[in-house]
Every structure is written in structure tokens, then in C-alpha cells.
Amino acid sequence: TPCLPSPDPDEVARLAERVAAPPRGLVLAGWGAGATPEAVERFAAAAGWPVLADAVSGLRSGPLSVSTYDALLRCRPFAAAHRPDLVLRLGAAPTGRATVEWLDESVTQVLVDPEGAWLDPRRAVAQRVVADPTALLDGLATALRSGDASRRPSAVSVPGTEWVRDWLGAEAAARAALDHLLDSWTAPFEGRVARDLVACLPDGATLVVGSSMPVRDLESFAPARAGLRVLANRGASGIDGFPSTVLGVAAASSAPVAALAGDLTLLHDVGGLLGAARRGLGATFVVLDNDGGGIFSFLPQAASPEHFERLFGTPHGVDLVAVVEALGVPASRVEAAADVVPAVADALSGGGVRVVVVPTDRSDNVARHAQAWTAVADALG
């Protein structure tokens, strides 16, 4: 583990004053956040701020976590009424576009950037702090609780203020609406698979999530929970070598390992499964098979059907179960939404490397996402 720079005491004091002043702040955590969940929870409690944490940040847990922020911020009235005065950012921006566009340069953002990566592609950050995130958050929490951050003790927010109550109330309403809708569908929905997989894995497990829609569905639908490590290959080459990455994680882990990926991500490195059954590794792959690149169906070019399938949809027409079994890896296909979790449980208990294929439809997937956002907007009134 690299030695991260300690926070400068004067910088901590100045930032604590800044945190204490505005009544509307929040923590935003993305990939590479680097802080411990406990430190984030201590700071959020001292500041009276909600925590909006992408699932890949490893920080989507605790009583102030808002797991449904992606859906909430797609509701324009809610998003407009809940723009913060100050945002403390940990790591990269969230995966989804809704949150990134909501936090433009007009919102004051402080980026904690201990390794100097400057994870700010939109150039919206007003201040960059080079310091160990956990040490910085602990220092801020101590300063806020001591009252030294402001000459006005009442400026230090505490949980229970109207601001945080609004966020947590919206979280409860949105989570209930999403869960009710997702549980009402008998056919598999990719967002429900992501939600259920996160919820069902045992404490101590690792979930490796693939690029494109799986990592986005994890952000949009995964509940807050502790005890789960989430890993992801991000960036332009995030699809490269995914099965091999998962097996590498399994080789270095004594706890259960699961993976969530799309069909093209699996096929891109399906040769990585060759000989997997002989390596003494344990990993359960959950593969969403929509016969192509599902993310492109959400983009404007989907309205041009003449060339869409050949250029963007890229259907593979492959029987994934047959391909995986030909490589010596046990595989099964799940046709009902309620059967995904039992299939994953069976695969984990069976040991070794196993693949669970969940067929979905790309057009239906787009429609169901839209229904989910509508359900949340309706729940907010």
C-alpha cells in the first residue's frame, strides 16, 4: 500500500470552516475514492451531509448513504431543488451521466486527490486537496465536532437537519418504488440482476463488475450494504480480459468471488476460461445475454434501425452456455427473475468456476429502465 500524504493541519482547518458554513453539502464518491467507509460515515455524521457513493467506490454503506441518487437526479424537479452549495468529492466522478451533468462548474466542488491523478474530466473542481482521504476526513470530523470550524456553533450541521432528512426521505421513497417495480417483473431485468446480486452475496465476498451497462446498473439499482468489495476495469479498455481479471481476483482471494458482465464482455476474453476448471479457483460469472451491445440501445442512433444492428447492436448469435461448457466450465441458463439468486447460491456452493447466463432483450431493457425512472418520479410526487 503506497504511503499517502498526510493532510496539512492548516488546510484541514480551512476546509472545516468551508464545510461548516453552507447548510447544503454532500459527499460524492466514485472509483478510486481511497477512504474507509468508517471515515466517510464519521465525517458525514459530523457535517450532516448525505453520501452519494457509486457502488464501485466501496463506500455505499452507512445510515447517510443514498443509493438511489441516479434515479433521484433523473427527476428534474428533485434535482433542481437539491443542488448543493458544496461537494466533497472522493475519487473519480460517478459512472452515470445524470449525476455528472447535475454537478457542473457552478457547484463548488473540492476533490480529494491523494495520488495527483486529477480525476476531473469536466474541469468542474474548484479546489484539489492532496492528502490521505481517511486521515483528511477524520481530521475534518474532529474539527467539526469540536466547534473550532466556525465561530457560530449552529453552523455545524448535524444529522436530522431538513437537508439530510429530505435526502434520506427521498432515498426511502425511491428504494421502495424501485424494489416494488423490480419485484413485480417475472422476466429477468438487468437492473434487478445487479440489485439482487449485490444483496445476496455473503459478507467478505468480492464482486467484479464489467463495463458498459453492468457497472451502470450497479450504480443505479444496487442497495447500500457493507461487507462487499466491488472491483471494476474502467476506461477505454475496460472490456479487455474480463474473465481473466475475475480469475486473477479469485486466485488472490480466499473469500467468494462473483462477476457480473455482459455477453460481449465474456466473449471478448472467453479463452480466459480455458483450463479454469483445473486451476482450483472459485468464481461465479453472472452473464447478461442480450445478444449484443445493450448500452447502444440507450443512444440516439437506436432510432436508425437500418444500420443500427450491424454497427452498434452487433448481435453475436452464440449459445453462451454451449461455448462455456465446451471450455470445460459448468454453465446454466436462468429464464425467470426469481431464479437468479438461487442459481448464484447453487454456483457458489458448488465451488469452482461456474457461469450463470441470464437472457434479456435490449429493447425491453430500455423500456424497463424508463419505467423505473418514472416510478421514482411518481413516488416523489
XYZ file of C-alpha atoms in Angstrom:
381
model
C 0.000 0.000 0.000
C 1.577 3.332 -1.003
C 2.215 5.900 1.706
C -0.274 8.685 1.105
C 0.486 12.280 2.109
C -0.806 13.393 5.485
C -3.254 16.308 5.444
C -1.857 19.718 6.264
C -3.405 20.890 9.587
C -3.952 24.420 8.301
C -5.656 23.105 5.179
C -7.875 20.881 7.314
C -8.881 23.876 9.443
C -9.690 26.000 6.392
C -11.664 23.214 4.758
C -13.555 22.542 8.004
C -14.659 26.170 8.079
C -15.800 25.845 4.499
C -17.742 22.666 5.292
C -19.389 24.211 8.342
C -20.634 27.318 6.561
C -23.079 26.065 3.888
C -26.162 24.190 5.067
C -26.375 22.108 1.887
C -23.404 19.842 1.257
C -22.808 16.274 0.223
C -20.109 13.651 -0.207
C -19.717 12.248 -3.713
C -17.605 9.102 -4.037
C -16.520 7.318 -7.177
C -13.958 4.810 -8.335
C -10.635 5.138 -6.515
C -12.126 7.003 -3.548
C -9.498 5.535 -1.234
C -11.221 6.298 2.071
C -12.560 3.803 4.573
C -16.340 3.530 4.991
C -15.948 4.320 8.682
C -14.137 7.602 7.971
C -16.779 8.659 5.460
C -19.538 7.846 7.926
C -17.849 9.821 10.717
C -17.393 12.868 8.506
C -20.917 12.725 7.051
C -22.412 12.440 10.526
C -20.387 15.412 11.787
C -21.252 17.540 8.752
C -24.876 16.449 8.453
C -24.358 15.563 4.794
C -25.748 12.695 2.724
C -23.314 10.359 0.954
C -23.773 9.680 -2.756
C -21.431 6.771 -3.450
C -21.082 4.853 -6.676
C -21.097 1.118 -5.964
C -17.529 0.821 -7.320
C -16.278 3.297 -4.704
C -16.611 0.755 -1.901
C -18.386 3.419 0.166
C -22.065 2.690 -0.455
C -22.934 1.878 3.143
C -23.914 3.567 6.381
C -27.041 5.383 7.579
C -26.435 8.509 5.463
C -25.911 6.637 2.192
C -28.254 7.497 -0.692
C -28.125 4.502 -3.019
C -30.828 5.724 -5.401
C -29.257 9.065 -6.317
C -29.005 8.172 -10.012
C -32.762 7.660 -10.206
C -33.480 10.673 -7.995
C -31.408 13.019 -10.131
C -33.223 11.918 -13.270
C -36.289 13.550 -11.730
C -35.780 17.165 -12.772
C -37.814 18.856 -10.010
C -35.930 16.927 -7.322
C -32.560 17.574 -8.944
C -33.255 21.294 -9.259
C -34.431 21.608 -5.654
C -31.492 19.697 -4.184
C -28.431 21.260 -5.758
C -25.769 21.528 -3.046
C -23.674 24.512 -2.038
C -20.552 22.403 -1.579
C -19.487 18.905 -2.647
C -16.582 16.935 -1.217
C -15.518 14.539 -3.960
C -13.609 11.334 -3.315
C -12.095 9.611 -6.337
C -13.410 9.742 -9.873
C -16.796 11.037 -10.920
C -19.716 8.593 -10.741
C -20.328 6.278 -13.679
C -23.693 7.664 -14.786
C -24.218 10.837 -16.772
C -27.119 12.189 -14.700
C -25.034 12.984 -11.629
C -22.031 14.262 -13.564
C -24.147 16.728 -15.540
C -26.045 17.782 -12.412
C -22.801 18.879 -10.755
C -21.471 21.403 -13.224
C -18.861 24.055 -12.540
C -21.447 26.320 -10.863
C -21.425 23.985 -7.837
C -18.358 24.384 -5.615
C -16.505 21.072 -5.590
C -13.476 20.033 -3.561
C -11.619 16.996 -4.895
C -9.574 14.829 -2.545
C -6.793 13.611 -4.830
C -4.017 11.899 -2.841
C -2.181 10.448 -5.855
C -2.343 13.516 -8.072
C -4.487 11.815 -10.703
C -6.719 14.895 -11.052
C -9.874 12.890 -11.765
C -11.867 15.834 -13.093
C -12.525 15.422 -16.835
C -15.195 18.161 -16.857
C -12.874 20.656 -15.125
C -15.550 21.491 -12.579
C -13.417 21.279 -9.417
C -12.733 24.484 -7.501
C -10.139 23.069 -5.107
C -7.909 19.993 -5.051
C -6.608 18.554 -1.777
C -3.619 16.207 -1.966
C -3.946 14.116 1.186
C -4.801 10.692 2.538
C -8.636 10.643 2.275
C -9.198 8.735 5.504
C -6.887 10.984 7.539
C -8.424 14.087 5.974
C -11.985 13.005 6.734
C -11.097 12.089 10.301
C -9.445 15.475 10.764
C -12.479 17.265 9.373
C -14.858 15.274 11.575
C -12.822 16.125 14.652
C -12.738 19.818 13.755
C -16.478 19.941 13.089
C -17.357 18.204 16.330
C -15.030 20.415 18.364
C -16.767 23.546 17.106
C -13.457 25.075 16.008
C -14.576 25.117 12.392
C -16.781 28.163 12.852
C -17.370 30.983 15.262
C -21.068 30.105 15.019
C -21.602 26.658 16.571
C -25.011 26.440 14.924
C -23.285 26.490 11.521
C -22.129 22.922 12.056
C -24.909 20.730 10.675
C -25.884 17.500 12.351
C -27.963 14.568 11.064
C -31.600 15.456 11.448
C -31.444 18.789 9.639
C -34.036 19.371 6.937
C -31.410 18.968 4.204
C -30.342 15.459 5.147
C -33.896 14.451 6.107
C -35.042 15.374 2.592
C -32.354 13.217 1.013
C -32.986 10.230 3.269
C -36.750 10.534 2.802
C -36.289 10.585 -0.966
C -33.958 7.586 -0.685
C -36.592 5.607 1.216
C -39.332 6.504 -1.263
C -37.180 5.775 -4.313
C -35.874 2.479 -2.929
C -39.397 1.307 -2.111
C -40.644 2.289 -5.585
C -37.760 0.584 -7.361
C -37.971 -2.584 -5.307
C -41.728 -2.852 -5.759
C -41.464 -2.423 -9.515
C -38.481 -4.740 -9.992
C -40.031 -7.461 -7.849
C -43.236 -7.309 -9.887
C -41.488 -8.404 -13.092
C -41.208 -12.140 -13.648
C -38.870 -11.951 -16.649
C -35.254 -11.041 -15.893
C -34.389 -7.339 -15.896
C -30.729 -6.337 -15.954
C -31.169 -3.744 -13.196
C -32.791 -6.323 -10.915
C -29.991 -8.811 -11.563
C -27.472 -6.172 -10.445
C -29.525 -5.317 -7.365
C -30.121 -8.933 -6.353
C -26.527 -9.997 -6.897
C -25.207 -7.231 -4.638
C -27.757 -8.079 -1.959
C -27.290 -11.855 -1.979
C -23.511 -12.222 -1.863
C -22.116 -13.158 1.559
C -20.096 -10.758 3.691
C -16.454 -10.744 2.683
C -17.220 -11.572 -0.934
C -15.822 -9.729 -3.945
C -17.934 -8.679 -6.913
C -16.124 -7.876 -10.162
C -18.361 -5.868 -12.467
C -17.984 -5.458 -16.221
C -18.074 -2.318 -18.318
C -20.989 -0.882 -20.266
C -24.415 -1.475 -18.695
C -23.488 -3.780 -15.752
C -21.440 -1.126 -13.959
C -24.147 1.463 -14.680
C -26.907 -0.817 -13.408
C -24.883 -1.400 -10.272
C -24.782 2.367 -9.723
C -28.495 2.791 -10.461
C -30.004 -0.176 -8.628
C -27.596 -1.653 -6.056
C -28.673 -1.098 -2.447
C -26.393 0.202 0.269
C -24.624 -2.571 2.121
C -21.407 -3.232 3.989
C -19.134 -6.240 3.705
C -18.847 -6.424 -0.085
C -15.774 -5.476 -2.118
C -16.556 -4.231 -5.628
C -13.908 -4.150 -8.354
C -14.132 -2.954 -11.946
C -11.973 -2.428 -15.014
C -12.778 1.110 -16.152
C -11.714 3.269 -19.055
C -11.495 2.792 -22.815
C -10.204 -0.774 -22.455
C -12.455 -1.800 -19.586
C -13.818 -4.736 -21.576
C -10.371 -6.249 -22.133
C -9.582 -9.522 -20.408
C -12.552 -9.532 -18.064
C -12.760 -13.316 -17.394
C -9.005 -13.378 -16.812
C -9.320 -10.454 -14.400
C -12.001 -12.299 -12.444
C -9.888 -15.451 -12.249
C -6.933 -13.354 -11.095
C -9.065 -11.898 -8.320
C -10.180 -15.417 -7.370
C -6.564 -16.603 -7.253
C -5.752 -13.875 -4.732
C -8.877 -14.301 -2.595
C -9.953 -16.872 -0.044
C -13.499 -15.474 0.061
C -16.276 -15.983 -2.530
C -15.847 -14.183 -5.862
C -18.664 -13.350 -8.258
C -18.740 -11.397 -11.503
C -21.410 -9.507 -13.411
C -20.807 -8.936 -17.110
C -22.470 -8.591 -20.466
C -22.290 -11.190 -23.203
C -19.786 -9.300 -25.367
C -17.523 -8.762 -22.364
C -17.464 -12.501 -21.730
C -16.874 -13.374 -25.387
C -14.085 -10.804 -25.711
C -11.889 -12.969 -23.470
C -13.768 -16.254 -23.349
C -10.469 -18.058 -23.895
C -9.512 -16.952 -20.397
C -11.842 -19.675 -19.129
C -9.847 -22.400 -20.880
C -8.421 -24.675 -18.225
C -10.134 -22.731 -15.428
C -11.683 -25.918 -14.022
C -8.176 -27.343 -13.402
C -6.766 -24.345 -11.549
C -8.524 -24.854 -8.238
C -10.180 -21.438 -8.410
C -13.673 -20.415 -7.352
C -15.645 -17.773 -9.243
C -19.281 -17.451 -10.309
C -19.912 -15.470 -13.504
C -23.373 -13.960 -13.992
C -23.644 -13.067 -17.672
C -26.419 -10.866 -19.063
C -27.086 -12.172 -22.561
C -28.943 -9.612 -24.665
C -27.240 -10.752 -27.883
C -25.134 -7.665 -28.416
C -24.116 -4.293 -27.048
C -27.046 -3.262 -24.883
C -25.738 0.175 -23.953
C -26.097 1.473 -27.518
C -29.857 0.961 -27.398
C -29.986 3.918 -24.990
C -28.332 6.254 -27.504
C -29.925 8.288 -30.328
C -28.605 6.004 -33.071
C -31.023 3.317 -31.884
C -33.710 5.309 -33.729
C -31.997 4.473 -37.045
C -32.733 0.773 -37.412
C -31.369 0.402 -40.939
C -27.733 0.154 -39.819
C -28.053 0.026 -36.045
C -27.747 -3.720 -35.556
C -24.731 -4.144 -37.798
C -22.795 -1.133 -36.495
C -23.891 -0.843 -32.855
C -26.044 -3.757 -31.717
C -23.504 -6.283 -33.071
C -25.530 -9.423 -32.285
C -23.299 -12.447 -31.756
C -25.898 -15.216 -32.151
C -23.861 -17.526 -29.926
C -25.152 -20.065 -27.400
C -23.116 -18.906 -24.422
C -23.884 -21.980 -22.332
C -22.593 -24.258 -25.107
C -19.445 -22.157 -25.592
C -18.615 -22.119 -21.888
C -19.286 -25.822 -21.459
C -17.035 -26.565 -24.458
C -14.233 -24.970 -22.418
C -14.911 -27.342 -19.538
C -16.762 -24.868 -17.327
C -20.209 -25.751 -15.924
C -22.916 -23.350 -17.097
C -26.650 -22.892 -16.721
C -29.339 -20.617 -18.141
C -31.891 -18.822 -15.949
C -35.182 -17.789 -17.552
C -37.055 -16.314 -14.561
C -36.080 -13.295 -12.467
C -36.781 -15.075 -9.191
C -34.403 -17.901 -10.126
C -31.267 -15.772 -10.439
C -30.388 -15.663 -6.742
C -30.923 -19.434 -6.195
C -28.777 -20.133 -9.268
C -25.997 -17.924 -7.905
C -26.243 -19.583 -4.494
C -26.006 -23.019 -6.095
C -22.992 -21.963 -8.153
C -21.186 -20.535 -5.136
C -21.878 -23.603 -3.014
C -20.867 -25.916 -5.849
C -17.382 -24.444 -5.920
C -15.038 -23.977 -8.812
C -15.629 -21.728 -11.808
C -19.241 -21.624 -12.971
C -21.295 -19.463 -15.310
C -24.938 -18.417 -14.942
C -26.395 -16.991 -18.163
C -29.396 -14.659 -17.852
C -31.102 -13.885 -21.200
C -32.617 -10.421 -21.653
C -33.910 -8.296 -24.518
C -32.224 -4.998 -25.405
C -35.340 -3.067 -26.391
C -37.246 -4.352 -23.387
C -34.322 -3.357 -21.179
C -34.526 0.264 -22.368
C -38.265 0.351 -21.733
C -37.900 -1.059 -18.230
C -35.249 1.472 -17.288
C -37.651 4.223 -18.351
C -40.404 2.658 -16.245
C -38.056 2.582 -13.251
C -37.276 6.302 -13.553
C -40.989 7.064 -13.899
C -41.787 5.019 -10.809
C -39.283 7.013 -8.765
C -40.609 10.339 -10.067
C -44.147 9.263 -9.176
C -43.015 8.217 -5.695
C -41.564 11.678 -5.136
C -44.878 13.233 -6.051
